[in-house]
Rosetta silent file (secondary structure, phi, psi, omega in degrees, C-alpha in Angstrom):
SEQUENCE: MCNAQGNLVSQRKGWGRSQTTVPKISRHQKEIAIQRGDLQRLKKAFRKATEVEKPALTEIRDNLRERIKFLRRAECHRRDRKRQTKERVDFTKNPFEYLSKLLGDKRSEELKATKEQVEEHQVHSDPRREDSLEEMEELIKPAEPTIPFGAEEPSWQEVKHVLKKARGKSAPGPNGIPYSVQVLRKAQTTTLEATEGSMEEELPR
SCORE:     score description
SCORE:     0.000 S_00000001
   1 L     0.000  -44.172  179.627    7.769  121.853  -39.993 S_00000001
   2 H   -65.941  -39.222  179.551    9.287  119.990  -37.071 S_00000001
   3 H   -65.050  -37.353  179.683    5.990  118.240  -36.336 S_00000001
   4 H   -66.365  -41.416  178.197    5.685  117.125  -39.960 S_00000001
   5 H   -66.226  -39.349  178.759    9.195  115.693  -39.940 S_00000001
   6 H   -64.694  -40.577  178.143    8.538  113.949  -36.632 S_00000001
   7 H   -65.593  -37.983  179.794    5.329  112.382  -37.922 S_00000001
   8 H   -65.282  -42.409  179.556    7.079  111.217  -41.088 S_00000001
   9 H   -66.872  -41.651 -179.260    9.892  109.562  -39.120 S_00000001
  10 H   -65.666  -34.536  177.812    7.486  107.911  -36.682 S_00000001
  11 H   -68.512  -40.583 -179.757    5.424  106.512  -39.561 S_00000001
  12 H   -70.970  -39.096 -179.887    8.482  105.062  -41.278 S_00000001
  13 H   -80.477  -17.357 -178.973    9.951  103.626  -38.082 S_00000001
  14 L    78.038   26.382 -177.982    6.613  102.378  -36.829 S_00000001
  15 L   -72.914  -33.595 -176.335    6.875  104.107  -33.462 S_00000001
  16 L   -79.246  -18.542 -177.986    3.277  105.194  -33.341 S_00000001
  17 L   -85.563  148.841  179.261    1.858  101.753  -34.119 S_00000001
  18 L   -77.902  125.582 -178.832    1.252   99.174  -31.409 S_00000001
  19 L   -92.450  126.281  179.476    3.710   96.326  -31.691 S_00000001
  20 L   -83.267  131.753 -179.623    2.330   92.859  -30.986 S_00000001
  21 L   -87.301  127.886  178.650    4.594   90.686  -28.840 S_00000001
  22 L   -87.236  128.537  179.789    5.164   87.176  -30.139 S_00000001
  23 L   -62.386  138.576 -177.848    5.244   84.556  -27.357 S_00000001
  24 L   -76.827  132.567 -179.994    8.669   83.062  -26.885 S_00000001
  25 L   -99.240  130.762 -177.951    8.950   79.392  -27.782 S_00000001
  26 L   -79.149  170.646 -179.940   11.255   77.298  -25.632 S_00000001
  27 H   -65.652  -37.443  179.221   13.801   74.796  -26.879 S_00000001
  28 H   -65.794  -40.728  179.765   11.661   71.872  -25.740 S_00000001
  29 H   -65.147  -38.747  177.402    8.614   73.164  -27.617 S_00000001
  30 H   -63.395  -44.523 -179.128   10.626   73.555  -30.825 S_00000001
  31 H   -68.424  -34.135  176.724   11.973   70.029  -30.557 S_00000001
  32 H   -63.581  -41.325  178.328    8.512   68.655  -29.760 S_00000001
  33 H   -63.082  -40.109  178.996    7.154   70.279  -32.938 S_00000001
  34 H   -66.152  -43.871 -179.393    9.970   68.730  -34.978 S_00000001
  35 H   -65.822  -36.462  177.342    9.435   65.301  -33.426 S_00000001
  36 H   -65.074  -39.309  176.377    5.679   65.507  -34.033 S_00000001
  37 H   -64.013  -41.840  176.979    6.317   66.284  -37.703 S_00000001
  38 H   -62.769  -37.183 -179.942    8.670   63.317  -37.975 S_00000001
  39 H   -67.573  -38.878  177.581    6.059   61.113  -36.338 S_00000001
  40 H   -64.927  -43.095  177.986    3.375   62.184  -38.811 S_00000001
  41 H   -66.243  -32.883  178.515    5.666   61.488  -41.762 S_00000001
  42 H   -68.935  -34.875  176.959    6.586   58.145  -40.243 S_00000001
  43 H   -64.250  -41.245  177.961    2.911   57.172  -40.019 S_00000001
  44 H   -65.055  -39.788  178.530    2.450   57.891  -43.719 S_00000001
  45 H   -68.199  -30.615 -179.852    5.552   55.857  -44.549 S_00000001
  46 H   -67.731  -34.706  179.318    4.283   52.999  -42.373 S_00000001
  47 H   -67.198  -32.683 -177.485    1.080   52.736  -44.424 S_00000001
  48 H   -93.023   -5.964 -174.514    3.078   52.394  -47.639 S_00000001
  49 L   -78.943  160.106  177.023    5.806   50.132  -46.215 S_00000001
  50 L   -85.110  175.395 -179.139    6.127   46.413  -46.807 S_00000001
  51 L   -67.311  -26.421  179.347    5.938   43.748  -44.129 S_00000001
  52 L   -74.135  -34.778 -176.842    9.730   43.591  -43.944 S_00000001
  53 L   -83.620  -19.164 -174.361   10.082   47.335  -43.301 S_00000001
  54 H   -64.285  -40.521  178.780    7.271   47.634  -40.729 S_00000001
  55 H   -59.496  -41.209  179.260    9.187   46.234  -37.677 S_00000001
  56 H   -66.830  -40.513  178.051   11.993   48.786  -38.133 S_00000001
  57 H   -66.260  -34.724  177.403    9.494   51.620  -38.602 S_00000001
  58 H   -64.265  -40.799  178.342    7.630   50.486  -35.485 S_00000001
  59 H   -64.791  -41.653  177.925   10.828   50.667  -33.448 S_00000001
  60 H   -64.501  -39.412  178.825   11.574   54.170  -34.753 S_00000001
  61 H   -63.030  -42.362  178.590    8.006   55.234  -33.947 S_00000001
  62 H   -63.639  -39.119  177.950    8.309   53.962  -30.366 S_00000001
  63 H   -64.696  -39.575  178.110   11.588   55.843  -29.927 S_00000001
  64 H   -65.351  -40.535  179.115    9.999   59.045  -31.207 S_00000001
  65 H   -64.874  -40.384  177.221    7.064   58.668  -28.833 S_00000001
  66 H   -64.207  -38.764  179.077    9.380   58.125  -25.871 S_00000001
  67 H   -66.165  -41.406  178.292   11.375   61.194  -26.872 S_00000001
  68 H   -64.766  -39.826  178.211    8.226   63.320  -27.149 S_00000001
  69 H   -62.858  -41.971  178.588    7.054   62.076  -23.757 S_00000001
  70 H   -64.312  -41.976 -179.408   10.406   62.983  -22.217 S_00000001
  71 H   -67.204  -39.005  178.298   10.369   66.457  -23.790 S_00000001
  72 H   -65.785  -38.684  177.157    6.822   67.166  -22.608 S_00000001
  73 H   -64.539  -41.093  178.138    7.736   66.125  -19.078 S_00000001
  74 H   -65.332  -37.407  178.405   10.776   68.402  -19.170 S_00000001
  75 H   -66.796  -38.387  177.175    8.639   71.274  -20.471 S_00000001
  76 H   -64.154  -41.261  177.573    6.130   70.775  -17.643 S_00000001
  77 H   -63.860  -37.988  179.277    8.952   70.871  -15.096 S_00000001
  78 H   -64.999  -42.050  178.640   10.281   74.067  -16.686 S_00000001
  79 H   -65.371  -39.558  179.023    6.871   75.728  -16.461 S_00000001
  80 H   -64.375  -42.264  178.712    6.471   74.644  -12.845 S_00000001
  81 H   -64.020  -40.185  178.563    9.876   76.052  -11.928 S_00000001
  82 H   -64.690  -42.430  179.102    9.069   79.326  -13.677 S_00000001
  83 H   -65.759  -42.246  179.074    5.713   79.580  -11.915 S_00000001
  84 H   -64.293  -38.522  178.165    7.246   78.779   -8.528 S_00000001
  85 H   -64.238  -42.442  179.319    9.958   81.385   -9.061 S_00000001
  86 H   -64.469  -43.175  179.750    7.379   84.033   -9.957 S_00000001
  87 H   -67.274  -35.281  177.856    5.223   83.202   -6.947 S_00000001
  88 H   -65.421  -40.757  178.037    8.261   83.245   -4.659 S_00000001
  89 H   -65.775  -42.353  178.886    9.235   86.696   -5.926 S_00000001
  90 H   -63.560  -37.225 -178.939    5.666   87.975   -5.489 S_00000001
  91 H   -69.486  -44.208  179.918    5.520   86.601   -1.955 S_00000001
  92 H   -70.200  -26.763  179.604    8.822   88.121   -0.866 S_00000001
  93 H   -71.220  -47.034 -178.942    7.923   91.448   -2.495 S_00000001
  94 L  -150.671   90.761 -176.503    4.605   91.853   -0.678 S_00000001
  95 H   -62.612  -37.812 -176.622    3.480   88.910    1.500 S_00000001
  96 H   -67.816  -41.217  178.006    0.198   90.522    2.596 S_00000001
  97 H   -67.573  -37.147  178.823   -0.936   91.271   -0.941 S_00000001
  98 H   -64.119  -43.210  179.939    0.056   87.770   -2.062 S_00000001
  99 H   -68.787  -35.157  178.035   -1.972   86.158    0.728 S_00000001
 100 H   -65.820  -37.273  175.761   -4.968   88.368    0.030 S_00000001
 101 H   -70.601  -34.358 -178.280   -4.933   87.261   -3.616 S_00000001
 102 H   -72.040  -42.663 -177.196   -4.442   83.652   -2.600 S_00000001
 103 H   -87.336  -17.308 -179.675   -7.219   83.536   -0.011 S_00000001
 104 L    92.494  174.944 -179.434   -9.583   85.865   -1.823 S_00000001
 105 L   -72.106  158.393  177.317  -11.514   88.871   -0.639 S_00000001
 106 L   -71.027  138.498 -179.586  -13.090   89.039    2.786 S_00000001
 107 L  -119.771  131.395  178.842  -16.650   87.845    2.887 S_00000001
 108 L  -108.936  114.690  178.393  -19.156   88.961    5.463 S_00000001
 109 L  -112.267  155.031 -178.481  -22.011   86.530    6.004 S_00000001
 110 L  -119.823  126.461  179.414  -24.920   86.862    8.377 S_00000001
 111 L   -80.884  118.978 -176.656  -26.273   83.928   10.358 S_00000001
 112 L   -91.421  -18.276  179.835  -30.048   83.930   10.066 S_00000001
 113 L   -80.087  150.667  178.986  -30.737   80.997   12.403 S_00000001
 114 L   -82.384  170.235 -179.603  -31.228   81.594   16.095 S_00000001
 115 H   -65.452  -38.326  179.447  -29.072   80.138   18.844 S_00000001
 116 H   -65.790  -38.330  178.604  -31.796   77.688   19.877 S_00000001
 117 H   -66.493  -37.872  178.927  -32.136   76.378   16.313 S_00000001
 118 H   -66.557  -41.305 -179.972  -28.395   75.838   16.048 S_00000001
 119 H   -68.953  -33.347  179.369  -28.288   73.928   19.336 S_00000001
 120 H   -76.932  -24.667 -177.886  -31.256   71.751   18.364 S_00000001
 121 L   -77.709  107.960 -178.743  -29.813   70.974   14.949 S_00000001
 122 L  -108.315  113.997 -179.002  -27.773   67.799   15.467 S_00000001
 123 L   -95.794  -56.640 -178.255  -25.793   66.707   12.466 S_00000001
 124 L   -99.541   80.165 -179.672  -23.131   64.371   13.831 S_00000001
 125 L  -149.497  155.094  179.417  -25.052   62.500   16.490 S_00000001
 126 L  -133.593  117.785 -178.133  -26.355   59.018   17.129 S_00000001
 127 L   -65.349  -20.039 -178.022  -29.329   58.520   19.451 S_00000001
 128 L  -106.122   25.549 -176.434  -28.136   54.962   20.269 S_00000001
 129 L   -69.341  -25.868 -179.509  -24.538   55.843   21.005 S_00000001
 130 L   -87.499   -9.754 -178.976  -24.891   54.927   24.690 S_00000001
 131 L   -74.597  140.488  178.290  -26.453   51.506   24.004 S_00000001
 132 L   -80.276  138.367 -178.534  -24.174   48.507   24.490 S_00000001
 133 L   -85.073  147.065  177.330  -23.654   46.346   21.431 S_00000001
 134 L   -81.677  158.973  179.024  -24.346   42.643   21.427 S_00000001
 135 L   -71.069  138.282 -179.300  -21.690   40.095   20.625 S_00000001
 136 L  -106.396  131.012  179.285  -21.449   39.197   16.964 S_00000001
 137 L   -74.809  -18.684 -178.384  -20.715   35.648   15.916 S_00000001
 138 L   -74.250  -18.433 -178.369  -19.277   36.844   12.610 S_00000001
 139 L   -69.288  144.885 -179.479  -16.277   38.429   14.309 S_00000001
 140 L   -81.092  126.666  178.038  -13.022   36.461   14.173 S_00000001
 141 L  -105.983  113.754 -179.739  -11.891   35.243   17.564 S_00000001
 142 L   -69.045  152.274  179.678   -8.158   34.492   17.689 S_00000001
 143 L   -74.003  157.647  178.686   -6.998   31.364   19.423 S_00000001
 144 L   -68.822  142.287  179.573   -5.342   31.482   22.817 S_00000001
 145 L   -65.631  139.056  179.628   -1.517   31.667   22.694 S_00000001
 146 L   -93.734  -24.594 -179.606    0.218   28.347   23.282 S_00000001
 147 L  -109.919  125.596 -179.978    3.704   29.742   24.028 S_00000001
 148 L   -68.731  150.123 -179.651    4.056   32.202   26.936 S_00000001
 149 L   -73.589  129.054 -177.944    5.670   35.548   26.238 S_00000001
 150 L   -90.314  114.229 -179.864    9.286   35.649   27.381 S_00000001
 151 L  -107.210    9.064 -178.252   10.096   38.793   29.365 S_00000001
 152 L   -81.251  174.333  179.730   13.400   37.592   30.837 S_00000001
 153 L   -67.059  151.628  178.695   16.874   38.848   29.937 S_00000001
 154 L   -64.282  142.754 -179.200   18.405   37.590   26.655 S_00000001
 155 L   -79.164  170.558 -179.163   20.418   34.401   27.003 S_00000001
 156 H   -66.717  -35.764  178.999   24.070   34.005   26.104 S_00000001
 157 H   -66.527  -38.291  177.561   23.239   31.992   22.978 S_00000001
 158 H   -65.707  -38.948  178.274   20.926   34.746   21.711 S_00000001
 159 H   -65.340  -43.274  178.823   23.637   37.354   22.237 S_00000001
 160 H   -63.821  -36.538  179.414   26.182   35.256   20.353 S_00000001
 161 H   -65.261  -38.264  178.612   23.692   34.745   17.515 S_00000001
 162 H   -71.219  -38.380 -178.971   23.215   38.518   17.163 S_00000001
 163 H   -67.567  -30.032  178.145   26.952   39.197   17.327 S_00000001
 164 H   -66.259  -31.843 -179.988   27.614   36.751   14.509 S_00000001
 165 H   -78.464  -23.083 -178.091   25.342   38.789   12.224 S_00000001
 166 L   -72.519  150.931  179.028   27.046   42.102   13.098 S_00000001
 167 L   -74.365  139.456  179.529   29.920   43.323   10.928 S_00000001
 168 L   -75.727  -18.459 -177.987   33.368   42.881   12.381 S_00000001
 169 L  -100.840   36.759  179.126   34.589   46.148   10.851 S_00000001
 170 L   -70.801  145.344 -178.151   32.143   48.370   12.687 S_00000001
 171 L   -69.885  139.173  178.898   33.409   51.862   13.467 S_00000001
 172 L   -69.634  158.435  179.736   34.420   52.411   17.115 S_00000001
 173 L   -83.098 -165.559 -179.871   32.435   54.734   19.314 S_00000001
 174 L   -62.195  -28.310 -179.813   33.612   57.876   21.142 S_00000001
 175 L   -84.952    0.780  178.222   35.563   55.746   23.633 S_00000001
 176 L    83.352    3.722 -179.110   37.484   54.003   20.839 S_00000001
 177 L   -99.537  131.174  179.389   35.947   50.568   21.520 S_00000001
 178 L   -61.416  160.904 -176.518   34.209   48.801   18.587 S_00000001
 179 H   -64.354  -41.871 -177.195   30.497   48.146   18.750 S_00000001
 180 H   -64.191  -36.758  179.147   30.827   44.351   18.864 S_00000001
 181 H   -68.184  -38.771  179.049   33.186   44.501   21.860 S_00000001
 182 H   -63.855  -44.132  179.095   30.822   46.804   23.744 S_00000001
 183 H   -64.772  -38.840 -179.790   27.861   44.486   23.167 S_00000001
 184 H   -64.491  -43.965  178.548   29.961   41.482   24.170 S_00000001
 185 H   -64.691  -41.528  178.729   31.053   43.108   27.428 S_00000001
 186 H   -62.984  -40.766 -179.801   27.500   44.190   28.192 S_00000001
 187 H   -67.481  -40.475  178.604   26.205   40.681   27.540 S_00000001
 188 H   -64.035  -41.169  179.071   28.902   39.115   29.725 S_00000001
 189 H   -64.424  -42.948  179.792   28.119   41.526   32.564 S_00000001
 190 H   -64.675  -42.188  179.937   24.379   40.860   32.298 S_00000001
 191 H   -66.130  -39.863  179.509   24.900   37.090   32.220 S_00000001
 192 H   -65.698  -41.341  178.292   27.276   37.220   35.178 S_00000001
 193 H   -65.209  -39.598  178.691   24.846   39.290   37.237 S_00000001
 194 H   -66.079  -37.887  179.237   21.998   36.930   36.416 S_00000001
 195 H   -67.228  -43.644  178.754   24.118   33.909   37.399 S_00000001
 196 H   -63.619  -38.050  178.964   25.194   35.481   40.687 S_00000001
 197 H   -65.227  -39.909  178.507   21.607   36.392   41.481 S_00000001
 198 H   -68.604  -35.316  178.525   20.408   32.840   40.886 S_00000001
 199 H   -68.347  -37.924  178.208   23.247   31.434   43.023 S_00000001
 200 H   -65.656  -34.537  178.652   22.396   33.768   45.888 S_00000001
 201 H   -69.879  -32.901 -178.544   18.793   32.623   45.772 S_00000001
 202 H   -77.787  -26.935 -178.719   19.832   28.960   45.893 S_00000001
 203 L   -68.091  138.967  178.424   22.227   29.394   48.860 S_00000001
 204 L   -72.839  146.061  179.731   20.631   28.700   52.259 S_00000001
 205 L  -101.340    0.000    0.000   20.333   31.617   54.599 S_00000001
């Protein structure tokens, strides 16, 4: 009696039958479906429209296409975030199992070639690698420099030119002195040392 009542209740409630799960549709997918329907109806209206109405319908169509493109991009980002979250959870749950699934099963291969065959087999080699190449006339030869390279200390005019480009409201350093003042003092010291050195060389000994 109890079994009969239980079977009757399960049949009415549908407990014994397998319930099919309907995939959940996101908000972006719903809006994309609505926008696609509007776009199809707009195409039909465009065929029947007059020449005066077509420019306005074209503008509406372009706006709908941009909106659909934006929604599809947002949906792709949502799927990527969901996939990344799932993979992150799987990795933190069991890193070794995650890596084994990612890299695949272990494969055992057997090398059938002998050691001598492997050594004789030259793939990345050039028999003429030691030969010297001849000069090619097609190569571009740059002209000799006309101005010698200046390796001396910067002059006072160059320092002043750089300081003019620097902002006057630069923040001071740890010592409380602004950047422009530090550069100016350094330039004055360098110029003074260079001048004294040249004067010492000119003085007779």
